[in-house]
CSV table of C-alpha atoms in Angstrom, one decimal:
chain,number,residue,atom,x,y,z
A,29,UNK,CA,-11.6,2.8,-15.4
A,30,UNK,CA,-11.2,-0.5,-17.9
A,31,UNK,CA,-8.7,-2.6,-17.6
A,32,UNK,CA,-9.9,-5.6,-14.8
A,33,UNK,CA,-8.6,-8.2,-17.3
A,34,UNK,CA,-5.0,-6.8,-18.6
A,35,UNK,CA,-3.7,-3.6,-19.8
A,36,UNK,CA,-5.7,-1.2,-22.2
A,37,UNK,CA,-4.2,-1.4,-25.4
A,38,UNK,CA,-4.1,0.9,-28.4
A,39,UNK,CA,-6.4,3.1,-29.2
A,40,UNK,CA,-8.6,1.2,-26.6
A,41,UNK,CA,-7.0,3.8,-24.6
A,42,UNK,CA,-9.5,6.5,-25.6
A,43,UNK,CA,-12.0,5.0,-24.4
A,44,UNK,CA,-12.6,6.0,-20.9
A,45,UNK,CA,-15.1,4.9,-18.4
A,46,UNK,CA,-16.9,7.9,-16.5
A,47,UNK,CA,-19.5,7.7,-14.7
A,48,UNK,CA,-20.9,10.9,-13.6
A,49,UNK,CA,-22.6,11.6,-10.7
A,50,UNK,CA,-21.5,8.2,-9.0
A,51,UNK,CA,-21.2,7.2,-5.7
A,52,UNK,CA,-18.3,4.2,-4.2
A,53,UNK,CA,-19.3,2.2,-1.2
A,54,UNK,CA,-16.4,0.9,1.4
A,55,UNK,CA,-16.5,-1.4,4.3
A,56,UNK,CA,-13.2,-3.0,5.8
A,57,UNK,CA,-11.0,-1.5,3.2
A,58,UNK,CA,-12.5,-2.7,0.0
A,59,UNK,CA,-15.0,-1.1,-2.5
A,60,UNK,CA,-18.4,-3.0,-2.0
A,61,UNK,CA,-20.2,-1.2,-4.6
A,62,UNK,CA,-20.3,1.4,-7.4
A,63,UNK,CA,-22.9,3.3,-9.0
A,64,UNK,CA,-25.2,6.0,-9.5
A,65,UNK,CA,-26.0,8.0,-6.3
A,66,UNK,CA,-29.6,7.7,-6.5
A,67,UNK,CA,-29.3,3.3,-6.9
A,68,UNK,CA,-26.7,3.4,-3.8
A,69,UNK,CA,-28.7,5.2,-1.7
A,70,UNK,CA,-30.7,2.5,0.0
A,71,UNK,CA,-26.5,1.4,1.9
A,72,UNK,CA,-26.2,2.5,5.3
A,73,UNK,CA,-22.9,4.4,6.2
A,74,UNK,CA,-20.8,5.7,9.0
A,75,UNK,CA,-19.2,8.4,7.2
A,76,UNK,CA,-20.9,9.7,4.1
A,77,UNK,CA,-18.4,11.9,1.9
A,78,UNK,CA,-19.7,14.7,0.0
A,79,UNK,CA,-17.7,14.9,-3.8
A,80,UNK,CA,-19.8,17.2,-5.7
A,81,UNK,CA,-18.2,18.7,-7.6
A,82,UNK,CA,-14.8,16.7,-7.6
A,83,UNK,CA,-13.4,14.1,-9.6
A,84,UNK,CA,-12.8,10.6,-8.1
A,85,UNK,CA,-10.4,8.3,-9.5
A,86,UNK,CA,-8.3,5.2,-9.1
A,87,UNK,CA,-5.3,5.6,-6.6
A,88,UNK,CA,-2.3,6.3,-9.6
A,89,UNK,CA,0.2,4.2,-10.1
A,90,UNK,CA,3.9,4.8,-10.3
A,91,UNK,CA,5.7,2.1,-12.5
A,92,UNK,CA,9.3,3.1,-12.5
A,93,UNK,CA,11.1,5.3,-9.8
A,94,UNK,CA,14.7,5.0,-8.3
A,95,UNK,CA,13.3,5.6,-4.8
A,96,UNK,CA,16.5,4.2,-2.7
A,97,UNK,CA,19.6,6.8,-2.9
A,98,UNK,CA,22.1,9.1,-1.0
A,99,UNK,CA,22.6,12.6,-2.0
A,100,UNK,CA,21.5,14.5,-5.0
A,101,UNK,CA,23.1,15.8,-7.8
A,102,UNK,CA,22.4,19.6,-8.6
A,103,UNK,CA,25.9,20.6,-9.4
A,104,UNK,CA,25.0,19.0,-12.3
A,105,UNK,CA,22.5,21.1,-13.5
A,106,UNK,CA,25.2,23.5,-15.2
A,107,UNK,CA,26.7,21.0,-16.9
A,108,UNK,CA,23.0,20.1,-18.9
A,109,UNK,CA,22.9,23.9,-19.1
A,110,UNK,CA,25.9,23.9,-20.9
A,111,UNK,CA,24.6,21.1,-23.3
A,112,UNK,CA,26.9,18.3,-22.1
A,113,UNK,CA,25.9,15.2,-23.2
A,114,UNK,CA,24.6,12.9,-20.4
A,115,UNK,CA,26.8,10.2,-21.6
A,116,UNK,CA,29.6,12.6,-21.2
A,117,UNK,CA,28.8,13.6,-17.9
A,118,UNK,CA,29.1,9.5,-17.1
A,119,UNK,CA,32.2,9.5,-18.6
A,120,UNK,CA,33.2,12.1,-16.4
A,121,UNK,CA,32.4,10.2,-13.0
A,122,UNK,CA,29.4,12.1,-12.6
A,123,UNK,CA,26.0,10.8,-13.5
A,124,UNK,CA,24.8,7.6,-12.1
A,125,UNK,CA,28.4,6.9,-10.6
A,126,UNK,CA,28.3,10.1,-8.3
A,127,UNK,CA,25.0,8.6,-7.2
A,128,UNK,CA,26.8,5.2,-6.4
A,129,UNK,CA,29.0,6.7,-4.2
A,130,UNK,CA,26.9,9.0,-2.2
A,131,UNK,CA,24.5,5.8,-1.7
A,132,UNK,CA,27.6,3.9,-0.6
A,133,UNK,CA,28.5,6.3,1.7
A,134,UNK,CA,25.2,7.1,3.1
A,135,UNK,CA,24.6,4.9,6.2
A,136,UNK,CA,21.1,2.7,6.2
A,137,UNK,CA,19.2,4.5,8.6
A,138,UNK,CA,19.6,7.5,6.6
A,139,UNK,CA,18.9,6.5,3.7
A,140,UNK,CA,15.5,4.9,4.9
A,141,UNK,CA,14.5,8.5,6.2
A,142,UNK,CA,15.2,9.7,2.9
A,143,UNK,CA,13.6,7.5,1.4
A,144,UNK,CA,10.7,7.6,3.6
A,145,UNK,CA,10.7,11.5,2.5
A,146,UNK,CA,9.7,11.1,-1.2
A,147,UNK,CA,7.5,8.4,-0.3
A,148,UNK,CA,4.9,10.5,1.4
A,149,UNK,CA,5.5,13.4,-0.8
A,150,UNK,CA,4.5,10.7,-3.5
A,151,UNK,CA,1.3,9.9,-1.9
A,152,UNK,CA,0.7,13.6,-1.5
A,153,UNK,CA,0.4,13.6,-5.2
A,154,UNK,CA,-2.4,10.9,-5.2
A,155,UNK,CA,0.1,7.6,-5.9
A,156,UNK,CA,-1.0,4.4,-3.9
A,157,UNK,CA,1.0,1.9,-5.5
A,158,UNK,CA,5.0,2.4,-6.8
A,159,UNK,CA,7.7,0.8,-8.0
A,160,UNK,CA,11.1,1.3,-6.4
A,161,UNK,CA,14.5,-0.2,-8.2
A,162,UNK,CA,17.8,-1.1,-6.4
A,163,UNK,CA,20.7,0.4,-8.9
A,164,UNK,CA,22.8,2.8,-6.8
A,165,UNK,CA,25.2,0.1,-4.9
A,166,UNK,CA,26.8,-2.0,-8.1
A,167,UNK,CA,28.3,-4.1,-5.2
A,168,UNK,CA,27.0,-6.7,-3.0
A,169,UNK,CA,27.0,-4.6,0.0
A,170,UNK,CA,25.4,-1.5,-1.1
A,171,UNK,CA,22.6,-3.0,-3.5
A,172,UNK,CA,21.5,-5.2,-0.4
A,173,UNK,CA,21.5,-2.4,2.1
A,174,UNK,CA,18.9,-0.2,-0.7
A,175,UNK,CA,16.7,-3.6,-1.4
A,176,UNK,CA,17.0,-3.9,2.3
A,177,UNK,CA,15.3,-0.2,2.9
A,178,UNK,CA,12.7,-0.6,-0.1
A,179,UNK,CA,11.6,-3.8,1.8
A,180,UNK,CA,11.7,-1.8,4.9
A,181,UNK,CA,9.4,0.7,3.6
A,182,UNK,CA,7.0,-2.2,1.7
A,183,UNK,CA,6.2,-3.8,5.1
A,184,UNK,CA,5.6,-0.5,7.0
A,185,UNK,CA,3.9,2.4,4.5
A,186,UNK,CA,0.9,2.7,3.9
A,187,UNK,CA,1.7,3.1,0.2
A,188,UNK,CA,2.3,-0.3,-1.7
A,189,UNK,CA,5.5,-0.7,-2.4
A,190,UNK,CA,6.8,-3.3,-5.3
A,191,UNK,CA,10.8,-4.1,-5.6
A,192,UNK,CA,12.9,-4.2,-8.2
A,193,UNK,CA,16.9,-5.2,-8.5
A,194,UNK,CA,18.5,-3.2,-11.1
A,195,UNK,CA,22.2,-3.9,-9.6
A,196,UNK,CA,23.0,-3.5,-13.7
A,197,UNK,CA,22.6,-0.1,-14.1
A,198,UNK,CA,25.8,1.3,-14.4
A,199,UNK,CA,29.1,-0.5,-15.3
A,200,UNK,CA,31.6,0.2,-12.0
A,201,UNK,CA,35.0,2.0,-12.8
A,202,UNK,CA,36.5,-1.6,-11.5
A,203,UNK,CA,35.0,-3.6,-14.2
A,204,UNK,CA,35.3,-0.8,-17.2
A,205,UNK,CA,37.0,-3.4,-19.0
A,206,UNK,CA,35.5,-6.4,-18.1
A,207,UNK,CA,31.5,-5.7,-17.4
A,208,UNK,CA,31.0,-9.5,-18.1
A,209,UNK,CA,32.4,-10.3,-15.1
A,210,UNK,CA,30.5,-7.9,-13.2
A,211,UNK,CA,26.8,-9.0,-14.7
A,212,UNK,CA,28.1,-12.5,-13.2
A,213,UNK,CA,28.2,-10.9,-9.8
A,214,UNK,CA,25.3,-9.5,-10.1
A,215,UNK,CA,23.5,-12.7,-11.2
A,216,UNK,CA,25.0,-14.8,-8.4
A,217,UNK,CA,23.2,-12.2,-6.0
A,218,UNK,CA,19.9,-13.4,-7.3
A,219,UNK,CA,19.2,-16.7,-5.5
A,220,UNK,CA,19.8,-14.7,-2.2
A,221,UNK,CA,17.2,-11.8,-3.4
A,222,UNK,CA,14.8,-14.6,-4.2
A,223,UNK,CA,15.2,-16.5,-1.1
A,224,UNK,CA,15.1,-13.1,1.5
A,225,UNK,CA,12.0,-12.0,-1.0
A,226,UNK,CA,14.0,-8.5,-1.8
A,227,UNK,CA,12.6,-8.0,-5.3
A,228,UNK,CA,10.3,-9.7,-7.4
A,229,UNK,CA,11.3,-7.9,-10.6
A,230,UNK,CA,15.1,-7.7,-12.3
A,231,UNK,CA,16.6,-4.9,-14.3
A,232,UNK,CA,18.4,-3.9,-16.4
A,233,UNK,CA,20.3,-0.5,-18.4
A,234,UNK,CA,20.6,-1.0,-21.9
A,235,UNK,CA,22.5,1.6,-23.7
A,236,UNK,CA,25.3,2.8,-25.5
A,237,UNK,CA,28.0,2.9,-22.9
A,238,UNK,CA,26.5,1.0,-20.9
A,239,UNK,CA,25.0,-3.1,-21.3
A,240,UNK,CA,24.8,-4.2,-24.9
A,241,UNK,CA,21.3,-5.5,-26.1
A,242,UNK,CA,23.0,-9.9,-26.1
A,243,UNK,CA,24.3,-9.2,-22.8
A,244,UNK,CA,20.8,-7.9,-21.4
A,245,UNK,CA,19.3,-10.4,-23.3
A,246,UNK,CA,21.5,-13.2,-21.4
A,247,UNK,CA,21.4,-11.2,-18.1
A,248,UNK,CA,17.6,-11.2,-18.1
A,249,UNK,CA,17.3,-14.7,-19.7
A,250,UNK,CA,19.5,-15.7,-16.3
A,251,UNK,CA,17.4,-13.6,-14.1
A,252,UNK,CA,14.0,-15.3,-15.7
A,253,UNK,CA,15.4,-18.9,-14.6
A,254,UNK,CA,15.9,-17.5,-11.3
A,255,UNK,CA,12.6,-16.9,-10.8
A,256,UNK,CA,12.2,-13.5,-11.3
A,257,UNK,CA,9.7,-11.4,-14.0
A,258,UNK,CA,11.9,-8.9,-15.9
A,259,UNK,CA,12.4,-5.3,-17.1
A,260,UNK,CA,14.7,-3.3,-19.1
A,261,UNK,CA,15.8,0.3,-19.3
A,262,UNK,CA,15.6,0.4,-23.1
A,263,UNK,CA,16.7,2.7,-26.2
A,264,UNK,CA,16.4,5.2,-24.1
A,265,UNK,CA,19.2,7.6,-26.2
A,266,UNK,CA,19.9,5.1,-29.4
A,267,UNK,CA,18.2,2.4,-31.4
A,268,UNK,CA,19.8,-0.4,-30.2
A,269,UNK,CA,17.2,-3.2,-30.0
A,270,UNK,CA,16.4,-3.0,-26.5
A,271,UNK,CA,12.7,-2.9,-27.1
A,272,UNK,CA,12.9,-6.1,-29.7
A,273,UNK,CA,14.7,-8.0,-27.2
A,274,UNK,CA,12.1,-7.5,-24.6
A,275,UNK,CA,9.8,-8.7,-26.8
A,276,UNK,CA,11.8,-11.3,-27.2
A,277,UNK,CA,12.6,-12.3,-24.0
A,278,UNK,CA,9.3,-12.0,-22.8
A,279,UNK,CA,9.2,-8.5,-20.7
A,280,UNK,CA,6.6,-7.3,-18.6
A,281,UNK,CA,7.7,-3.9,-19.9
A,282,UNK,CA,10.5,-1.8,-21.9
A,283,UNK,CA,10.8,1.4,-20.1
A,284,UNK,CA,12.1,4.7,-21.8
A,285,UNK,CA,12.1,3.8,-25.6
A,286,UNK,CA,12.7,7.8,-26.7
A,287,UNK,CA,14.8,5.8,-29.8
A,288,UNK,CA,12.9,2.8,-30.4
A,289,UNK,CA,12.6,2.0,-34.4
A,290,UNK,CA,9.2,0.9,-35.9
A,291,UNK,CA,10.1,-2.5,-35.7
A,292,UNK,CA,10.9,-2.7,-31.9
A,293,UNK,CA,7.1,-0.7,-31.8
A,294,UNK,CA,5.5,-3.3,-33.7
A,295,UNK,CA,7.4,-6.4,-31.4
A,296,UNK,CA,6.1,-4.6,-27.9
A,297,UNK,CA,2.7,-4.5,-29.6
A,298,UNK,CA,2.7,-8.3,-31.0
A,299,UNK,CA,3.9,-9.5,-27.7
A,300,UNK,CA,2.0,-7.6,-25.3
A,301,UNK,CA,5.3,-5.7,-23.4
A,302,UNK,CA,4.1,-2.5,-21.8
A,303,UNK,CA,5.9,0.5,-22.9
A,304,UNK,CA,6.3,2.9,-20.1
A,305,UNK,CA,7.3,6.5,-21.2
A,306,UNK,CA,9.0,9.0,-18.9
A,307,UNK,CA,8.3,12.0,-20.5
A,308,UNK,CA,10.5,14.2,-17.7
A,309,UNK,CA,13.2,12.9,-18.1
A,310,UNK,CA,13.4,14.2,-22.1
A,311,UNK,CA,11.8,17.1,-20.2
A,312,UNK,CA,14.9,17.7,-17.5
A,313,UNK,CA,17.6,16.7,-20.1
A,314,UNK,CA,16.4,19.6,-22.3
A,315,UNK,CA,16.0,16.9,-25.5
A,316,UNK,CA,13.9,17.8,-28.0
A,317,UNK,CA,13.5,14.2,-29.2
A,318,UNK,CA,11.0,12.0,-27.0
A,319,UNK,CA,9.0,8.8,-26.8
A,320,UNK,CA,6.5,8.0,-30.0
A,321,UNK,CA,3.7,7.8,-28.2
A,322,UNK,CA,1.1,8.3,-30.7
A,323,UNK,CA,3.2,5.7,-33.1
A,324,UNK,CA,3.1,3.2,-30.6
A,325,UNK,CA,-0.8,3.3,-29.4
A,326,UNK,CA,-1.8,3.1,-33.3
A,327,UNK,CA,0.4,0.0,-33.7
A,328,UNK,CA,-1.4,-1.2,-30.5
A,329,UNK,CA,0.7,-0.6,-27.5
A,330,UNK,CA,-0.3,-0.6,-24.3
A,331,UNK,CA,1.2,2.9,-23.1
A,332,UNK,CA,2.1,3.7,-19.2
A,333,UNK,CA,3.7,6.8,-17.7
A,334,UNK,CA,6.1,7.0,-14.9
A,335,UNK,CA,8.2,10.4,-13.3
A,336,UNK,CA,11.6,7.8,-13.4
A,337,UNK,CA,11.9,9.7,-10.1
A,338,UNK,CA,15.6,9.5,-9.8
A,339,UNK,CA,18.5,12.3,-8.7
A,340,UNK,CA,19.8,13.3,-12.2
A,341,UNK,CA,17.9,12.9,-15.1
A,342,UNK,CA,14.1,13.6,-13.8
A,343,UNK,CA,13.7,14.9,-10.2
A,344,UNK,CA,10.5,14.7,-9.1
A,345,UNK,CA,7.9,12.8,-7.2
A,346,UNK,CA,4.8,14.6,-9.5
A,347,UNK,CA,3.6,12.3,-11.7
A,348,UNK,CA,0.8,15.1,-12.5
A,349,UNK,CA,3.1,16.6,-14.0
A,350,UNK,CA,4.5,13.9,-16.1
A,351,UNK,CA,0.8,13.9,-17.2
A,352,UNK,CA,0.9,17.6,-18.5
A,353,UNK,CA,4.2,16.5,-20.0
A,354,UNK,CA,2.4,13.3,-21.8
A,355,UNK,CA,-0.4,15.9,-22.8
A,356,UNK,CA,1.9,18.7,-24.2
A,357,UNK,CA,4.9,16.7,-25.6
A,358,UNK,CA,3.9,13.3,-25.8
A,359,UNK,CA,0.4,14.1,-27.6
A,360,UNK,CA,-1.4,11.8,-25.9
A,361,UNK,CA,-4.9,12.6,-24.7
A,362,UNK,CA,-6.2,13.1,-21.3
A,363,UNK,CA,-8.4,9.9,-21.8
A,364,UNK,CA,-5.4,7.9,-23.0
A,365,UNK,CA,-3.2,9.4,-19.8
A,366,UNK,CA,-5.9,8.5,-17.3
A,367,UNK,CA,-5.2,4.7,-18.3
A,368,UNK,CA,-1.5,5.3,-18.7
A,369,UNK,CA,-1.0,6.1,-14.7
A,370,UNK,CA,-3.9,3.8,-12.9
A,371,UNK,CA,-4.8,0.7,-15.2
A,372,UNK,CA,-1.5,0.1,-17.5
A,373,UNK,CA,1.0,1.3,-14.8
A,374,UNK,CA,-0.6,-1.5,-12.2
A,375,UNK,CA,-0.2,-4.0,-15.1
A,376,UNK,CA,3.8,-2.8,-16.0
A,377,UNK,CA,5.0,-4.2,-11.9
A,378,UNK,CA,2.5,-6.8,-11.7
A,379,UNK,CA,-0.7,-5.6,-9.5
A,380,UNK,CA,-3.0,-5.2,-12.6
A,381,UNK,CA,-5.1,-7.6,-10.3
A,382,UNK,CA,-4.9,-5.2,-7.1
A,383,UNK,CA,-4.4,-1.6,-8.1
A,384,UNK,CA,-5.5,0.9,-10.7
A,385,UNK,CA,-9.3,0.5,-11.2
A,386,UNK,CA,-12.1,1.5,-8.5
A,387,UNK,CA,-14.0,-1.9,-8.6
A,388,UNK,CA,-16.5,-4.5,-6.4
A,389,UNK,CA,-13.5,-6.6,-4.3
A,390,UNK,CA,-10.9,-3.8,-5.3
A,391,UNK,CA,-8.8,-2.3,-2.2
A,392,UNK,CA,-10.4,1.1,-2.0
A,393,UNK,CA,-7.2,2.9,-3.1
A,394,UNK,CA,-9.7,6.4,-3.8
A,395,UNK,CA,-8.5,9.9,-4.9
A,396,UNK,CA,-10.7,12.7,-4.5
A,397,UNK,CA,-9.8,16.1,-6.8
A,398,UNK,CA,-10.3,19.8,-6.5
A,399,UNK,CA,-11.5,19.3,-10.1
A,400,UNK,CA,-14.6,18.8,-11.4
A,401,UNK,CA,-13.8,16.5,-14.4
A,402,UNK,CA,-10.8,14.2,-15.6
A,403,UNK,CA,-9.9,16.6,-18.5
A,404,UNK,CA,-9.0,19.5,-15.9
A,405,UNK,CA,-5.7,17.7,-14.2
A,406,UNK,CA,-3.3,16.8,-17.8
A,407,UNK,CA,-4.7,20.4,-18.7
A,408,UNK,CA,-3.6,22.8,-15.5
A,409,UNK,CA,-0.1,21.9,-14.6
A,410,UNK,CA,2.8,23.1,-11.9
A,411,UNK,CA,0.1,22.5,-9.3
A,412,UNK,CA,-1.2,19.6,-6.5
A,413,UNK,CA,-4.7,18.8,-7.4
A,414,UNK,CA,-5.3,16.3,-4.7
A,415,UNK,CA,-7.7,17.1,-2.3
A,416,UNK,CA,-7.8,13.5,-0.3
A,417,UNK,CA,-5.8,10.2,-1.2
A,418,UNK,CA,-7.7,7.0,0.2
A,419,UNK,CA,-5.1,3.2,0.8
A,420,UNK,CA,-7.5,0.7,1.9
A,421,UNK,CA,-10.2,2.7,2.7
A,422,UNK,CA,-8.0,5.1,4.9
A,423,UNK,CA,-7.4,8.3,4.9
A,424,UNK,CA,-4.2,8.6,4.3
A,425,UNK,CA,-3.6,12.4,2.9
A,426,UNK,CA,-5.4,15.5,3.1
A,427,UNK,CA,-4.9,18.9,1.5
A,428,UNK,CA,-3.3,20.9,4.8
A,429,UNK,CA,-2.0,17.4,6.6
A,430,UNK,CA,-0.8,13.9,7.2
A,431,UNK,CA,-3.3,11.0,8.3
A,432,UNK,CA,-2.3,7.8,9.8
């Protein structure tokens, strides 16, 4: 895969490195060389792994997931069936807020185990680096205890785990008329995060109904001060801006964007802000409308693909699936999704130096396929191609059981 020295970008994203019949080289965790078969014969091994016939690629890497939460939401599934509005649903008390209380209500422990739960089933699906975002507490207490279980689960899984505090993704019923004051509690949470090292990214939900596009832009611009590298949730139903303001403000990336205008396209592009596109949750919400994909890799975006694995608007832990989804609705092609969910993804929470490429010095983070080629898994969908996911060097899943 490209991509050692920063994202891939535009239609740089078509251009795929394959090498076929290659051969990867491990010792203590890391890759020590790549290459033809034949040239790598000559290195002595312990275990030699027969892949003919499978494809063998970068771990994947999951940019955006709400991993941290308490109960699930599937009485809402009529409602969506029904064509409520998700906005509506909010206004309802249902939503994110039903989420909120749930996680409130859900003692620590329990929520680690649950946690724990889509974690592996993650890994099962050949991810071996993720994001996981705060966002279900919108109180001190509650936000702590979930940043408190996704640093839990960073020191003790094998997958790698990278935090995020998105304590401003909803607006509480408390502060419905005054979510000012609320942003400032959230932002005098923020020296504490830094100082017990609970996140390393902030958050943010910009959206009608929600955070207007100057108060993320202050909220973020607050969060940057404090040390942190920032996100937002952006235009992910309307135009607002979102996607020109993290441009503006200097974003790592601007996730969602189903509603960004050409101008907020060109900005990501000219400033180098990832757009990550979460094509299931269009997909689960039953909206017709979705991400510009092929609009924004022609202006020269660098394009990433996440699930958003979250209890309401895109549940599941598949991100091959999200890749079928990028194929079939998101017209992107299978070279372009390959670098969307190893390469750009490490880039969009910081580890484009660690994760997403198989290279010399690399942390051998290997997945082997029951495919033959790297077109085969954006075409067959529904199913779990992983034969064997590799986390530094170890075995860590195998079709039929659990390793480690």
């Amino acid at each position: 895969m490209d991509g050692s020295e920063g994202p891939v970008k535009g239609q740089n994203m078509s251009k795929l490195d394959v090498l076929e019949d290659g051969a990867v080289a491990i010792k203590d965790g890391k890759v020590i060389a790549v290459g033809k078969t034949d040239d790598l014969k000559h290195i002595e091994a312990k275990e030699k792994i027969d892949c003919q016939r499978k494809l063998v690629t970068p771990g994947l890497v999951e940019p955006h997931t709400h991993l941290v939460f308490g109960g699930s939401r599937e009485h809402e599934m009529a409602l969506k069936q029904q064509g409520v509005p998700y906005l509506d649903i909010l206004k309802q008390g249902g939503g994110i807020l039903s989420t909120v209380q749930s996680t409130r209500e859900t003692p620590e422990e329990e929520l680690l185990e649950k946690a724990r739960f889509h974690l592996n089933r993650m890994m099962s699906y050949g991810i071996t680096t993720m994001e996981a975002k705060s966002g279900y507490g919108l109180d001190y207490e509650t936000e702590m205890k979930q940043m408190r279980v996704a640093k839990q689960l960073q020191e003790e899984h094998k997958l790698d785990v990278v935090l995020t505090f998105l304590g401003a993704h909803a607006i509480p019923e408390d502060y419905k008329d005054d979510p000012d004051t609320f942003l400032n509690e959230m932002i005098a949470m923020l020296p504490e995060i830094k100082e017990k090292n609970l996140a390393e990214f902030v958050d943010i939900f910009c959206e009608t109904g929600v955070f207007s596009v100057e108060q993320s832009r202050e909220y973020l611009q607050k969060a940057k001060e404090s040390g942190f590298e920032v996100k937002i949730h952006a235009d992910e139903i309307n135009p607002l801006g979102g996607a020109e303001m993290a441009a503006q403000v200097g974003a790592v990336s601007a996730d969602h964007l189903v509603g960004t205008s050409d101008k907020g396209i060109q900005m990501l592009a000219e400033n180098n802000v990832i757009a990550t596109l979460l094509p299931g949750t269009s997909f689960y919400l039953g909206k017709e409308k979705h991400a510009r994909a092929r609009d924004m890799i022609e202006a020269g975006v660098s394009v990433a693909l996440s699930t958003d694995f979250n209890p309401g608007s895109s549940v599941t832990e598949n991100l091959q699936f999200i890749m079928n989804l990028a194929a079939l609705n998101l017209k992107m092609t299978p070279e372009e999704i390959w670098h969307a969910v190893t390469v750009n993804a490490a880039h969009a929470i910081g580890r484009g130096d660690q994760a997403g490429i198989i290279a010399v010095g690399r942390a051998a983070d290997i997945v082997i396929w029951d495919a033959s080629n790297y077109l085969y898994i954006p075409y067959h969908y529904g199913v779990n191609h992983v034969n064997t996911v590799w986390k530094n060097g170890e075995k860590v899943f195998e079709r039929g059981g659990w390793h480690g």
